[in-house]
Every structure is written in C-alpha cells, then in structure tokens.
Coordinates of N, CA, C and O in Angstrom, one line a residue:
X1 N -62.4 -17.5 -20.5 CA -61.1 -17.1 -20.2 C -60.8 -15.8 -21.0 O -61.2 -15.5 -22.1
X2 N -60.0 -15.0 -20.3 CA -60.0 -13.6 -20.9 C -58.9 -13.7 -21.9 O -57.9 -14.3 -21.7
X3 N -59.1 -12.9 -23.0 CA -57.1 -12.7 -23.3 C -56.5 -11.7 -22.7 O -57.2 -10.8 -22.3
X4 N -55.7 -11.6 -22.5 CA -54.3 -10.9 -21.7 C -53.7 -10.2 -23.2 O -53.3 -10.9 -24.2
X5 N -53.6 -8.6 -23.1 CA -52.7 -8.3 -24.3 C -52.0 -7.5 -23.5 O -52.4 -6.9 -22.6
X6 N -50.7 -7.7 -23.9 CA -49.3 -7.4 -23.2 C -49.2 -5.7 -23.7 O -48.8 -5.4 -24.9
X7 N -49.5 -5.0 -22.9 CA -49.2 -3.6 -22.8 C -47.8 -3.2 -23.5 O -46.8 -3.8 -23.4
X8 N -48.0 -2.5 -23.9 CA -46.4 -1.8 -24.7 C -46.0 -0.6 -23.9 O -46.8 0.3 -23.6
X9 N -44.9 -0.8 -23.6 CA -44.3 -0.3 -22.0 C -44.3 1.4 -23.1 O -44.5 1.6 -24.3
X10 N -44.0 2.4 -21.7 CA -44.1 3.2 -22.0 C -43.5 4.2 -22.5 O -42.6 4.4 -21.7
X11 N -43.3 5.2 -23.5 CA -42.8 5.8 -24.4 C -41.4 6.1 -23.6 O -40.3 6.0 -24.3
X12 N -41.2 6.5 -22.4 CA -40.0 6.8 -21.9 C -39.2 5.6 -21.4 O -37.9 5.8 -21.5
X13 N -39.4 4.6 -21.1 CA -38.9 3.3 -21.3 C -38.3 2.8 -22.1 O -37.3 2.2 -22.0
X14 N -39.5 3.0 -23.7 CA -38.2 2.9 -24.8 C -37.8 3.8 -25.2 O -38.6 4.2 -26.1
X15 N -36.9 4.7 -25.2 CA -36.7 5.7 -25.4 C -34.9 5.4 -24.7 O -33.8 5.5 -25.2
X16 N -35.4 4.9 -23.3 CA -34.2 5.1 -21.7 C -33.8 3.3 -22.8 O -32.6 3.4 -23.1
X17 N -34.4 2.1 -23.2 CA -33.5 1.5 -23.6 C -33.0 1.3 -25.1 O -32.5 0.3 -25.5
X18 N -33.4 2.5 -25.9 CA -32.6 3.3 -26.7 C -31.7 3.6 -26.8 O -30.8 3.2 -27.5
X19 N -31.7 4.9 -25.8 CA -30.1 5.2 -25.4 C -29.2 4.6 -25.0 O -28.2 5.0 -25.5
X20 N -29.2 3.5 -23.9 CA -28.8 2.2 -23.4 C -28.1 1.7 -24.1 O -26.9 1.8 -23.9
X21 N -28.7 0.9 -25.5 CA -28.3 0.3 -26.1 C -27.3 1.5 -27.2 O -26.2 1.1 -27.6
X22 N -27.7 2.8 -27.7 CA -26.6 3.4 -28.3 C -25.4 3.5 -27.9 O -24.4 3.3 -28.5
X23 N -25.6 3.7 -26.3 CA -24.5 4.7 -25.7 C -23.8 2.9 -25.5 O -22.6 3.1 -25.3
X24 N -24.0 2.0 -25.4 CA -23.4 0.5 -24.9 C -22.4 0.6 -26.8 O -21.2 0.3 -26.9
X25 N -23.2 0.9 -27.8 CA -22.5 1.0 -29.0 C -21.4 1.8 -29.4 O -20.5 1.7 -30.1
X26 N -21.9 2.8 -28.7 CA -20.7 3.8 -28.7 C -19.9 3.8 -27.4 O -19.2 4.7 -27.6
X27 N -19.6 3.4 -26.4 CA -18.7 2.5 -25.8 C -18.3 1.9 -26.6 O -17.3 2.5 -27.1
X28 N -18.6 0.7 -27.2 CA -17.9 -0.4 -28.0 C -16.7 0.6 -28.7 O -15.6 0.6 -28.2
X29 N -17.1 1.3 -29.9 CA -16.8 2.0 -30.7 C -15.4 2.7 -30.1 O -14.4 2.6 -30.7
X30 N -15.6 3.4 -28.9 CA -14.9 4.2 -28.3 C -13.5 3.2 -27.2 O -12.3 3.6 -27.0
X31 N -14.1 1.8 -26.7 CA -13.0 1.0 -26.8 C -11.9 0.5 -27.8 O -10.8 0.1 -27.6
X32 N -12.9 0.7 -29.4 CA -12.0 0.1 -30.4 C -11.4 0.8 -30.5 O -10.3 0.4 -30.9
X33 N -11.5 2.1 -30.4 CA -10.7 3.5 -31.3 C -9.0 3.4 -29.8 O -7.9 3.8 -30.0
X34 N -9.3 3.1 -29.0 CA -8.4 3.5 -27.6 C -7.2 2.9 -27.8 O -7.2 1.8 -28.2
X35 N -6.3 3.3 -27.6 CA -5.0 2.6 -27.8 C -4.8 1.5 -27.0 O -5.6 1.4 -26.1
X36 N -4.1 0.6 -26.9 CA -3.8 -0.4 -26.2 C -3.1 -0.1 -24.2 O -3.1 -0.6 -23.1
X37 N -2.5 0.8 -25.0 CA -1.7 1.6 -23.4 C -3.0 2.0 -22.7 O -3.2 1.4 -21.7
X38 N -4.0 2.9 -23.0 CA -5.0 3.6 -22.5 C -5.9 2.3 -22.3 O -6.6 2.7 -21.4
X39 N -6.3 0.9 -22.7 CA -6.8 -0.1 -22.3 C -6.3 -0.9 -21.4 O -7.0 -1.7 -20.7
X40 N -4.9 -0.7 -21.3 CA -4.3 -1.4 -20.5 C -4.4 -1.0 -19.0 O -4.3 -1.8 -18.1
X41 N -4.6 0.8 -18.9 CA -5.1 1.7 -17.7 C -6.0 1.3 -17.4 O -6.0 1.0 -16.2
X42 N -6.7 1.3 -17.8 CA -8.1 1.0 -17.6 C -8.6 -0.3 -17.1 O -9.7 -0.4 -16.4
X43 N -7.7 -1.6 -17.5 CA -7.9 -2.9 -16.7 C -7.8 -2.9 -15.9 O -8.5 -3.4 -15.0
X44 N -6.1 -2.0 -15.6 CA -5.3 -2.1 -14.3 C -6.5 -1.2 -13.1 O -6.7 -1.7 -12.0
X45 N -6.9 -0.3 -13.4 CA -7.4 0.6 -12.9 C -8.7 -0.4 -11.8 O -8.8 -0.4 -10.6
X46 N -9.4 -1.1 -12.7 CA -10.4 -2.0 -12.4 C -10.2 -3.2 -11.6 O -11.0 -3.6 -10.8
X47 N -8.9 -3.9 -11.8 CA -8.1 -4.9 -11.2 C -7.8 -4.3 -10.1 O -8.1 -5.0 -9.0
X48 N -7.1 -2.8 -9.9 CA -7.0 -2.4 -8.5 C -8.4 -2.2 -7.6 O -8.3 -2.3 -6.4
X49 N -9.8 -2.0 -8.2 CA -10.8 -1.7 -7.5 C -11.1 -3.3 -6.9 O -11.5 -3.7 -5.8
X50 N -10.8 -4.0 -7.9 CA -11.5 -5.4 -7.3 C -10.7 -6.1 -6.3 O -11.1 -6.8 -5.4
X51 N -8.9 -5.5 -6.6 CA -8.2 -6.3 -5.3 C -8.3 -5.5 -3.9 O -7.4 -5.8 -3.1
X52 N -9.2 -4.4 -3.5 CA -9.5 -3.7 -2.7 C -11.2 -4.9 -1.8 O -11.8 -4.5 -0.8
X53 N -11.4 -6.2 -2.5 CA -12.2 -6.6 -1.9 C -11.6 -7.0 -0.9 O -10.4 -7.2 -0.9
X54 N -12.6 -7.3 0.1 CA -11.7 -8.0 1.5 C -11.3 -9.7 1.3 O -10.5 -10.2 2.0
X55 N -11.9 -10.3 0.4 CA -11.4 -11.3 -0.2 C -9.8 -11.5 -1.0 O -8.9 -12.4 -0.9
X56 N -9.9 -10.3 -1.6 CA -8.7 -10.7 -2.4 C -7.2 -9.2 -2.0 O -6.3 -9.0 -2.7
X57 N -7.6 -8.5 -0.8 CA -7.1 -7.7 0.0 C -5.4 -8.2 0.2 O -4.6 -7.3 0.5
X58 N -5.0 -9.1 0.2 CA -4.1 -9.5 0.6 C -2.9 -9.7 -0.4 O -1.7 -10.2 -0.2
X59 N -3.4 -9.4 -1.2 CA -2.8 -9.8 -3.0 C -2.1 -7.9 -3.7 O -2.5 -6.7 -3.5
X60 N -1.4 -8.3 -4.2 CA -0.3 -7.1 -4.5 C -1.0 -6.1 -5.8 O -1.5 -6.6 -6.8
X61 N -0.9 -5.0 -5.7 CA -1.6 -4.1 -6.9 C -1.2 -4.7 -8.7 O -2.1 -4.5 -9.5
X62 N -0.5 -5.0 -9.0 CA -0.1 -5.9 -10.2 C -0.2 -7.3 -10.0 O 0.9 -7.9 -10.1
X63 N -1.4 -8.2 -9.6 CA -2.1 -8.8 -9.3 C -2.0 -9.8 -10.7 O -2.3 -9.3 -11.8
X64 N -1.8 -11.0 -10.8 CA -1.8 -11.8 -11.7 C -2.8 -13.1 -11.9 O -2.6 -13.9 -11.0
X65 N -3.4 -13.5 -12.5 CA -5.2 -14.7 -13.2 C -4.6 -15.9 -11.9 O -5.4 -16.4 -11.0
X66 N -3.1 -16.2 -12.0 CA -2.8 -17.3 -10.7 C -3.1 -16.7 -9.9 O -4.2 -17.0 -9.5
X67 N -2.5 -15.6 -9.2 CA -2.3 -15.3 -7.7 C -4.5 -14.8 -7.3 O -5.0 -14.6 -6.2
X68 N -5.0 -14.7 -8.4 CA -6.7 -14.4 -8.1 C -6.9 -15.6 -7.5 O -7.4 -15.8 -6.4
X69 N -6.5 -16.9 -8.8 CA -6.9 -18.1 -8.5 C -6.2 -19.1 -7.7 O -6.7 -20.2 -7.6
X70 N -5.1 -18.7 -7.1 CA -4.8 -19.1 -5.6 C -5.2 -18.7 -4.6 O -5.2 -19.4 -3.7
X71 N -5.7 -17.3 -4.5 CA -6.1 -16.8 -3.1 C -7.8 -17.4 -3.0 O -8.4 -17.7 -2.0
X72 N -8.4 -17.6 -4.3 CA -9.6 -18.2 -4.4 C -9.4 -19.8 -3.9 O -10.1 -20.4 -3.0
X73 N -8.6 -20.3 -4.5 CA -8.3 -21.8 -4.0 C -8.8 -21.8 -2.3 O -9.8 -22.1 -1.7
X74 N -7.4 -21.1 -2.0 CA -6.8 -20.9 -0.3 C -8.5 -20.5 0.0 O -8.9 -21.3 0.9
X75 N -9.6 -19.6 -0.3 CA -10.8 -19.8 0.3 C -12.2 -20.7 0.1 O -13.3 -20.4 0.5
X76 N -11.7 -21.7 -0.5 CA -12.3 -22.8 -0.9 C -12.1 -23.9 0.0 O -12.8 -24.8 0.3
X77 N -10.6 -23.6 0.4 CA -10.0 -24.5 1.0 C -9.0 -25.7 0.3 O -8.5 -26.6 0.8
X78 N -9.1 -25.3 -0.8 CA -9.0 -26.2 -1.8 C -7.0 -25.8 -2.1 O -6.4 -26.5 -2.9
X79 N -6.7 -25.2 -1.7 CA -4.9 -24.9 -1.2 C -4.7 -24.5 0.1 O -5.5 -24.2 0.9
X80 N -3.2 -24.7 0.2 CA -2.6 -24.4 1.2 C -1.4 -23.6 1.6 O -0.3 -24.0 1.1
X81 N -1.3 -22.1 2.5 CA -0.3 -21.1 2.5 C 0.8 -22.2 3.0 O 0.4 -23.0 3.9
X82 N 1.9 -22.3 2.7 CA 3.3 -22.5 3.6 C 4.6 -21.8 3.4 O 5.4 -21.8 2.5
X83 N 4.7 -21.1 4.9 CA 5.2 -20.4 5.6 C 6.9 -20.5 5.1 O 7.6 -21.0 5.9
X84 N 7.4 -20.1 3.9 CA 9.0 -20.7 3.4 C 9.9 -19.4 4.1 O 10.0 -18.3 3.6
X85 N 10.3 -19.9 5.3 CA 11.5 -18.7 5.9 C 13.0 -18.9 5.3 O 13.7 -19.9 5.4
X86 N 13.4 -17.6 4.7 CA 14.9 -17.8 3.7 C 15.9 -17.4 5.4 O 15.6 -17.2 6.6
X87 N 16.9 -17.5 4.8 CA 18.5 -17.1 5.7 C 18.0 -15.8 6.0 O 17.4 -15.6 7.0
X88 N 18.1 -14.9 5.3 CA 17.9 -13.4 6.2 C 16.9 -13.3 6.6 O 16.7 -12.0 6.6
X89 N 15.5 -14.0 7.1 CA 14.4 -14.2 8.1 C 13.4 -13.4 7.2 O 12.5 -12.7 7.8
X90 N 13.4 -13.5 5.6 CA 12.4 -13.0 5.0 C 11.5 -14.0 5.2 O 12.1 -15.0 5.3
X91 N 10.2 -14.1 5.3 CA 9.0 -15.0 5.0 C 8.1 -15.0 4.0 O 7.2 -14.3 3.9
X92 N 8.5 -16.1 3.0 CA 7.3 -16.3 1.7 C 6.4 -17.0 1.5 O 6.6 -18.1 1.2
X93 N 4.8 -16.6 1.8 CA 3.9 -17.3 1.8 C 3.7 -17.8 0.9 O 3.4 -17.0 -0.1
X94 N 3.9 -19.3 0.6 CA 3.9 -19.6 -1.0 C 2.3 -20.4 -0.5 O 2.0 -20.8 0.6
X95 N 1.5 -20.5 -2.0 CA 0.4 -21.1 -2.0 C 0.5 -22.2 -2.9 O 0.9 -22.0 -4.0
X96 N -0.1 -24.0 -2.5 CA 0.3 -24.9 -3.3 C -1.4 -25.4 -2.5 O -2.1 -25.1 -1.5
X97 N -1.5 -26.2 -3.4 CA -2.8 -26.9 -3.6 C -2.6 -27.5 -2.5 O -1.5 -27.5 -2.1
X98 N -3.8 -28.4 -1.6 CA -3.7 -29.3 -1.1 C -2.7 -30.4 -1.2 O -1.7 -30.5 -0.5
X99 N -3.0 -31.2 -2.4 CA -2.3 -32.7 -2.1 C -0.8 -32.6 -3.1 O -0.3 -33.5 -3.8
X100 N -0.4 -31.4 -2.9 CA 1.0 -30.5 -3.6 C 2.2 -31.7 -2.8 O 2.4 -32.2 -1.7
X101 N 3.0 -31.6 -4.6 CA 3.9 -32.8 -3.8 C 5.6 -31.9 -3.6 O 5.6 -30.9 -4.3
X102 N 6.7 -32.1 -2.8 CA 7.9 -31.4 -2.7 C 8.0 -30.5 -4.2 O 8.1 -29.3 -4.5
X103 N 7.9 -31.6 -5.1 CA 8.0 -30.5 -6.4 C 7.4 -29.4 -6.6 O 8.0 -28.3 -6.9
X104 N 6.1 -29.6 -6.4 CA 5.5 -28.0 -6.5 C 5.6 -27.3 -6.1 O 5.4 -26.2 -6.5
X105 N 5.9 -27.7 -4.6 CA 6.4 -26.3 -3.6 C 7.8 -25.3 -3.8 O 8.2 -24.2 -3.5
X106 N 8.6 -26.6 -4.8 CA 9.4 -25.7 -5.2 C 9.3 -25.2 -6.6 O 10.3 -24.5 -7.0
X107 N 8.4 -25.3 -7.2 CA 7.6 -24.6 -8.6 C 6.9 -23.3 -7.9 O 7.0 -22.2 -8.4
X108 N 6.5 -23.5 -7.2 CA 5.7 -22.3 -6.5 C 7.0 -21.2 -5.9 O 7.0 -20.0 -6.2
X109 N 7.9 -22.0 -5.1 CA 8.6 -21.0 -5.0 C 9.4 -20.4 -5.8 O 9.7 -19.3 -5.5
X110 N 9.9 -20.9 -7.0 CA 10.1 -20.0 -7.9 C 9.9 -19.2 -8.6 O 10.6 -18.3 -9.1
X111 N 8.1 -19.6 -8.8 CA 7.0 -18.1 -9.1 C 7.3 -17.3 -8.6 O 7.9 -16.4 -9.1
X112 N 6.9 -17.2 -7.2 CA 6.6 -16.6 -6.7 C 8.2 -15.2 -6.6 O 8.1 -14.0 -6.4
X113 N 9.2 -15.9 -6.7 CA 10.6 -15.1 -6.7 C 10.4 -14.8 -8.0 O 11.0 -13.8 -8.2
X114 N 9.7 -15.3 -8.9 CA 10.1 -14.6 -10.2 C 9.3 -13.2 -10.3 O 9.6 -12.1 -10.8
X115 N 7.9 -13.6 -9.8 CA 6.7 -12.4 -9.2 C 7.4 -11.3 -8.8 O 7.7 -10.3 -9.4
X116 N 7.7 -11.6 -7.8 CA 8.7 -10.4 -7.3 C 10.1 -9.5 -8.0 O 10.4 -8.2 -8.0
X117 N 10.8 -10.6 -8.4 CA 11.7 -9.8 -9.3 C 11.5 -9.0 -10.2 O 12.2 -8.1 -10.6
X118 N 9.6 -9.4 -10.9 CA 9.3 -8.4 -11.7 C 9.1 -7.0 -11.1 O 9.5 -6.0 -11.5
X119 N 8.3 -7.3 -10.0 CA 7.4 -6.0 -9.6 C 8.6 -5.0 -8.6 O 8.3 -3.9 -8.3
X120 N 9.9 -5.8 -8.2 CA 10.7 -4.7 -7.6 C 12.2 -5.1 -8.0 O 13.2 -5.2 -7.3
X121 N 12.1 -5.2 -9.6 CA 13.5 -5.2 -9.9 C 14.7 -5.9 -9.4 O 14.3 -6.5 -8.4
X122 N 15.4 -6.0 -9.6 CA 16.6 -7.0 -8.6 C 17.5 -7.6 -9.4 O 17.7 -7.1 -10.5
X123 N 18.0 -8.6 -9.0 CA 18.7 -9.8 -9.4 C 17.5 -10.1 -10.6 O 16.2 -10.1 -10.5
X124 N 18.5 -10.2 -11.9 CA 17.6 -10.9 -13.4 C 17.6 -12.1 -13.4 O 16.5 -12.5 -13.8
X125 N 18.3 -13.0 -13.2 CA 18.6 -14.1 -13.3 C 18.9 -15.0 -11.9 O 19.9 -14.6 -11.3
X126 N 18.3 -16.2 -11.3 CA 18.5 -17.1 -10.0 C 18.8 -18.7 -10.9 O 18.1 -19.3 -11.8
X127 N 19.8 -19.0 -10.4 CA 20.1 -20.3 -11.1 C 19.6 -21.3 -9.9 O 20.1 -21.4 -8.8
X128 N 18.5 -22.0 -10.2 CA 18.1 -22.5 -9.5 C 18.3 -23.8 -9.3 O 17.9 -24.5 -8.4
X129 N 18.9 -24.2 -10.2 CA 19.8 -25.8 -10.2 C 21.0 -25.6 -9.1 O 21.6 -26.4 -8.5
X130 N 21.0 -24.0 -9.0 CA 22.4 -24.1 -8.1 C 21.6 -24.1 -6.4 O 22.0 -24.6 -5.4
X131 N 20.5 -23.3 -6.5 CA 19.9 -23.1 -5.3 C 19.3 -24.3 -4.6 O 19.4 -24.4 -3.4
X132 N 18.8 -25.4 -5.4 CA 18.5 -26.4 -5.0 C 19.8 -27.5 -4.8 O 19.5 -28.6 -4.3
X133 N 21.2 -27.2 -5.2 CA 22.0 -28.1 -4.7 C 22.9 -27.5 -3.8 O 23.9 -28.1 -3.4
X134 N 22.7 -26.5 -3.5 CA 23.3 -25.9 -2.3 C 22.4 -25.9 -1.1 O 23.0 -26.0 0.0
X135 N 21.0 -25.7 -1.0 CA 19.7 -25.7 0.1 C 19.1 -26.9 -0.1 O 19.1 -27.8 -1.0
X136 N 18.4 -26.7 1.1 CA 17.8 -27.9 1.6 C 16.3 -27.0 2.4 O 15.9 -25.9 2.9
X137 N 15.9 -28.0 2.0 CA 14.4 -27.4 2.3 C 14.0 -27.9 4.0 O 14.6 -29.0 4.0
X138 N 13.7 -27.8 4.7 CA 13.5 -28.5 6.0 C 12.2 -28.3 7.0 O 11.9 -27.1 7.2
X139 N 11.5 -29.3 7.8 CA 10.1 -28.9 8.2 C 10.2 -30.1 9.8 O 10.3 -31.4 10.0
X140 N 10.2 -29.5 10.3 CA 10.3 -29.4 12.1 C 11.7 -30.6 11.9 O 11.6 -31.8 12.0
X141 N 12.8 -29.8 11.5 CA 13.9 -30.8 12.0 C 14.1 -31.9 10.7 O 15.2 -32.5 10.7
X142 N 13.3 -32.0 9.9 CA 13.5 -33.2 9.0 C 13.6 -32.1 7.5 O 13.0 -31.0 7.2
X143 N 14.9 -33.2 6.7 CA 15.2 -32.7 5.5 C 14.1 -33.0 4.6 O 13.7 -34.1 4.8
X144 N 13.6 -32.6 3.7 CA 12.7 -32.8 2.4 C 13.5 -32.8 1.5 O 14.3 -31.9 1.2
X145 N 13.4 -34.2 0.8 CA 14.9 -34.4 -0.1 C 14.0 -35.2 -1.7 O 14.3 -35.1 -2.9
X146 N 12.6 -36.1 -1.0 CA 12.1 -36.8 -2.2 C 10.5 -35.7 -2.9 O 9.3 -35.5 -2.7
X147 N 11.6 -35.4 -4.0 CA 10.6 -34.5 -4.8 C 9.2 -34.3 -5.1 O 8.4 -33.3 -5.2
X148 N 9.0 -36.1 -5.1 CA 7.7 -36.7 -5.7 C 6.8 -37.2 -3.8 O 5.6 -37.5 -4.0
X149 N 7.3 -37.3 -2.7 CA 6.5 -37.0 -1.4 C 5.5 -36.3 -1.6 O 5.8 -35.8 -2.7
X150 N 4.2 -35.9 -1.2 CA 3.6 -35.1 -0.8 C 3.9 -34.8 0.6 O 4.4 -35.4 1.5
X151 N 3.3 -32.8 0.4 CA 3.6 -32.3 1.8 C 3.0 -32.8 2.5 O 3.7 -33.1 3.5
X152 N 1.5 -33.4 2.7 CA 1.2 -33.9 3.8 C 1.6 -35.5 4.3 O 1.3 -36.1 5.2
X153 N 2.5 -35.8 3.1 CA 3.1 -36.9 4.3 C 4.2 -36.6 5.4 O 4.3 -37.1 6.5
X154 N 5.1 -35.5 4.9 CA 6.1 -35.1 5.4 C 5.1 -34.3 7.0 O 5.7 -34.2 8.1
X155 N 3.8 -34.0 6.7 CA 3.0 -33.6 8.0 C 2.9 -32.2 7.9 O 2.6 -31.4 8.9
X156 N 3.2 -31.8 6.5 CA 2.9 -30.0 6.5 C 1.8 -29.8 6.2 O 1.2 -30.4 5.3
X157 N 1.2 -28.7 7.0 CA -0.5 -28.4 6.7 C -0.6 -26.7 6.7 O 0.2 -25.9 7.2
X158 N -1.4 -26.6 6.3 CA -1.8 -25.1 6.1 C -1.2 -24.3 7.2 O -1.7 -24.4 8.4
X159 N 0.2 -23.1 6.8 CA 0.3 -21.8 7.5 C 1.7 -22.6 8.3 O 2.0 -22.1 9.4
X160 N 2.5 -23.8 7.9 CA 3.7 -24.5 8.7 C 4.5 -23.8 7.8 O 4.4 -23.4 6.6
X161 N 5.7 -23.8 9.1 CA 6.8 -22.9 8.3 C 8.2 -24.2 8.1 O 8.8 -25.0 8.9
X162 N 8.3 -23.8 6.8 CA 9.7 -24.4 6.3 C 10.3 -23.6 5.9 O 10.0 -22.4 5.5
X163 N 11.6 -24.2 6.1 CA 13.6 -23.0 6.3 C 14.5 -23.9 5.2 O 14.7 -25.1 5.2
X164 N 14.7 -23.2 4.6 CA 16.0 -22.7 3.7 C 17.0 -23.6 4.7 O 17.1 -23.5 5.9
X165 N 17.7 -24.3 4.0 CA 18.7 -24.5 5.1 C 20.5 -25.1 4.3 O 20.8 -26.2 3.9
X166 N 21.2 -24.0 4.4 CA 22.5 -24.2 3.3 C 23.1 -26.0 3.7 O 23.5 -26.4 4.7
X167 N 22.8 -26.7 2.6 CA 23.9 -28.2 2.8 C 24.8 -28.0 3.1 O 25.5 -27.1 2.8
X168 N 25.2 -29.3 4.1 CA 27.1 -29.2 4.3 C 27.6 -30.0 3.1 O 27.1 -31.0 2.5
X169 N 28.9 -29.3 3.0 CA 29.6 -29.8 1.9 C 29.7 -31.1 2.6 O 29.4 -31.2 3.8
X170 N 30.2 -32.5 1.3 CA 30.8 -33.5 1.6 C 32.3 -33.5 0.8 O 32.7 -33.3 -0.4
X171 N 32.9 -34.1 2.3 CA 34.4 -33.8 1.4 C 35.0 -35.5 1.1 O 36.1 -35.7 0.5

C-alpha cells in the first residue's frame, strides 16, 4: 500500500486565503468602527435586495421578521390570507395560521393597522375596544361573535373575504 502525502496547495492559494481571511478581519473591524445609522443602511439596503425575491415580492420595503415569517408560513401552506373588506372598500390581506381562532384574526388585524400607521403616518391612536363594540366582523351572511371559534369552523379558508360590518344599536 502506498502512502499518500497530501500536497501543500499552491503558493498563490495561500496567499488568495490570506487575504480572504485579512480583508473578512478588516470588514469586521470596519463594521465595528460604523455608526449605527450607517448599519442600519446597510440592513435596510440588503432587506430591500432580498424582498425583490419573487417569493417574498409581495411584502412592503420596511419589511418586518413577522411579515418574512408569514409570507413563508402562507408558502408552506402552513397559514392563511383572509380577505378583511373595511366600509370604504379598502381590502386587508391579513395572514393567520391555519387553525387561527376569531381572536387572532383580530390580533392580526390590529398589526397589521398598526403596520401601517407606521409606515404612512395617520391616525396615532385606534381604540379598539371601541372598534370591536361598534363592528362586527361577518363571513357569507353570518355574524362572527365567539372569539375562541376557529375560522375554519365558521368555513373560512384561504383568500375568503370578511366585512366590517357597523352593529345596530339596541335601544
């Protein structure tokens, strides 16, 4: 049996992961020294290249770790878009897990208004104790009133649209 002696690669190889490893050190170095603002560019910068995938395309330029990890859910299959139409015929794709019960859908829709308020200013404050006892949430004709239901008993499934719907007073 022969011995095998393992060749020592070639002078320009080490040399190329020399520099590699310098220039990876001075990176380091040059992230520590960077201000926080100029690191914060630089995320955002990177976050915008990656929401340019055709996977995650559909998601807004100030892009947030939920809204990655809902649109990843939703292609797992593992959540579900529903279609929440307000009074003036805006449409909010809110995203809730599969086996998401009335509560969450209205957790999600709160995010998702609060999402927004950040990224286009508005109204600071939604009292949402007031929103939920003035509206009614509604899905082909039937009121959704028990918190703790799951949507798919009520028979909502991925991309059904539910409406906003103002309560009548009782007098």
């Amino acid at each position: 049996m022969a011995d095998t002696v393992a060749e020592a690669p070639p002078k320009d190889e080490e040399e190329g992961d020399l520099k590699s490893m310098v220039a990876y050190e001075d990176a380091e170095e040059d992230v520590e020294s960077l201000p926080h603002s100029e690191i914060l560019d630089i995320f955002e910068e990177g976050l915008a290249r990656l929401v340019q995938n055709p996977l995650l395309c559909d998601l807004p330029i100030q892009v947030t770790l939920e809204e990655v990890n809902s649109q990843i859910a939703l292609e797992y299959g593992q959540a579900m878009t529903v279609r929440v139409l307000r009074a003036d015929g805006d449409v909010m794709p809110i995203v809730v897990v599969q086996n998401a019960s009335l509560l969450d859908l209205k957790k999600a829709i709160r995010r998702f208004m609060e999402l927004k308020q950040q990224r286009e200013g508005g109204v600071k404050h939604i009292s949402w104790r007031y929103i939920w006892r003035t509206y009614s949430l509604v899905f082909q004709g039937e009121k959704l009133d028990d918190d703790k239901m799951k949507l798919k008993d009520y028979g909502i499934r991925n991309r059904d649209e539910v409406t906003f719907v103002k309560k009548l007073r009782r007098k």
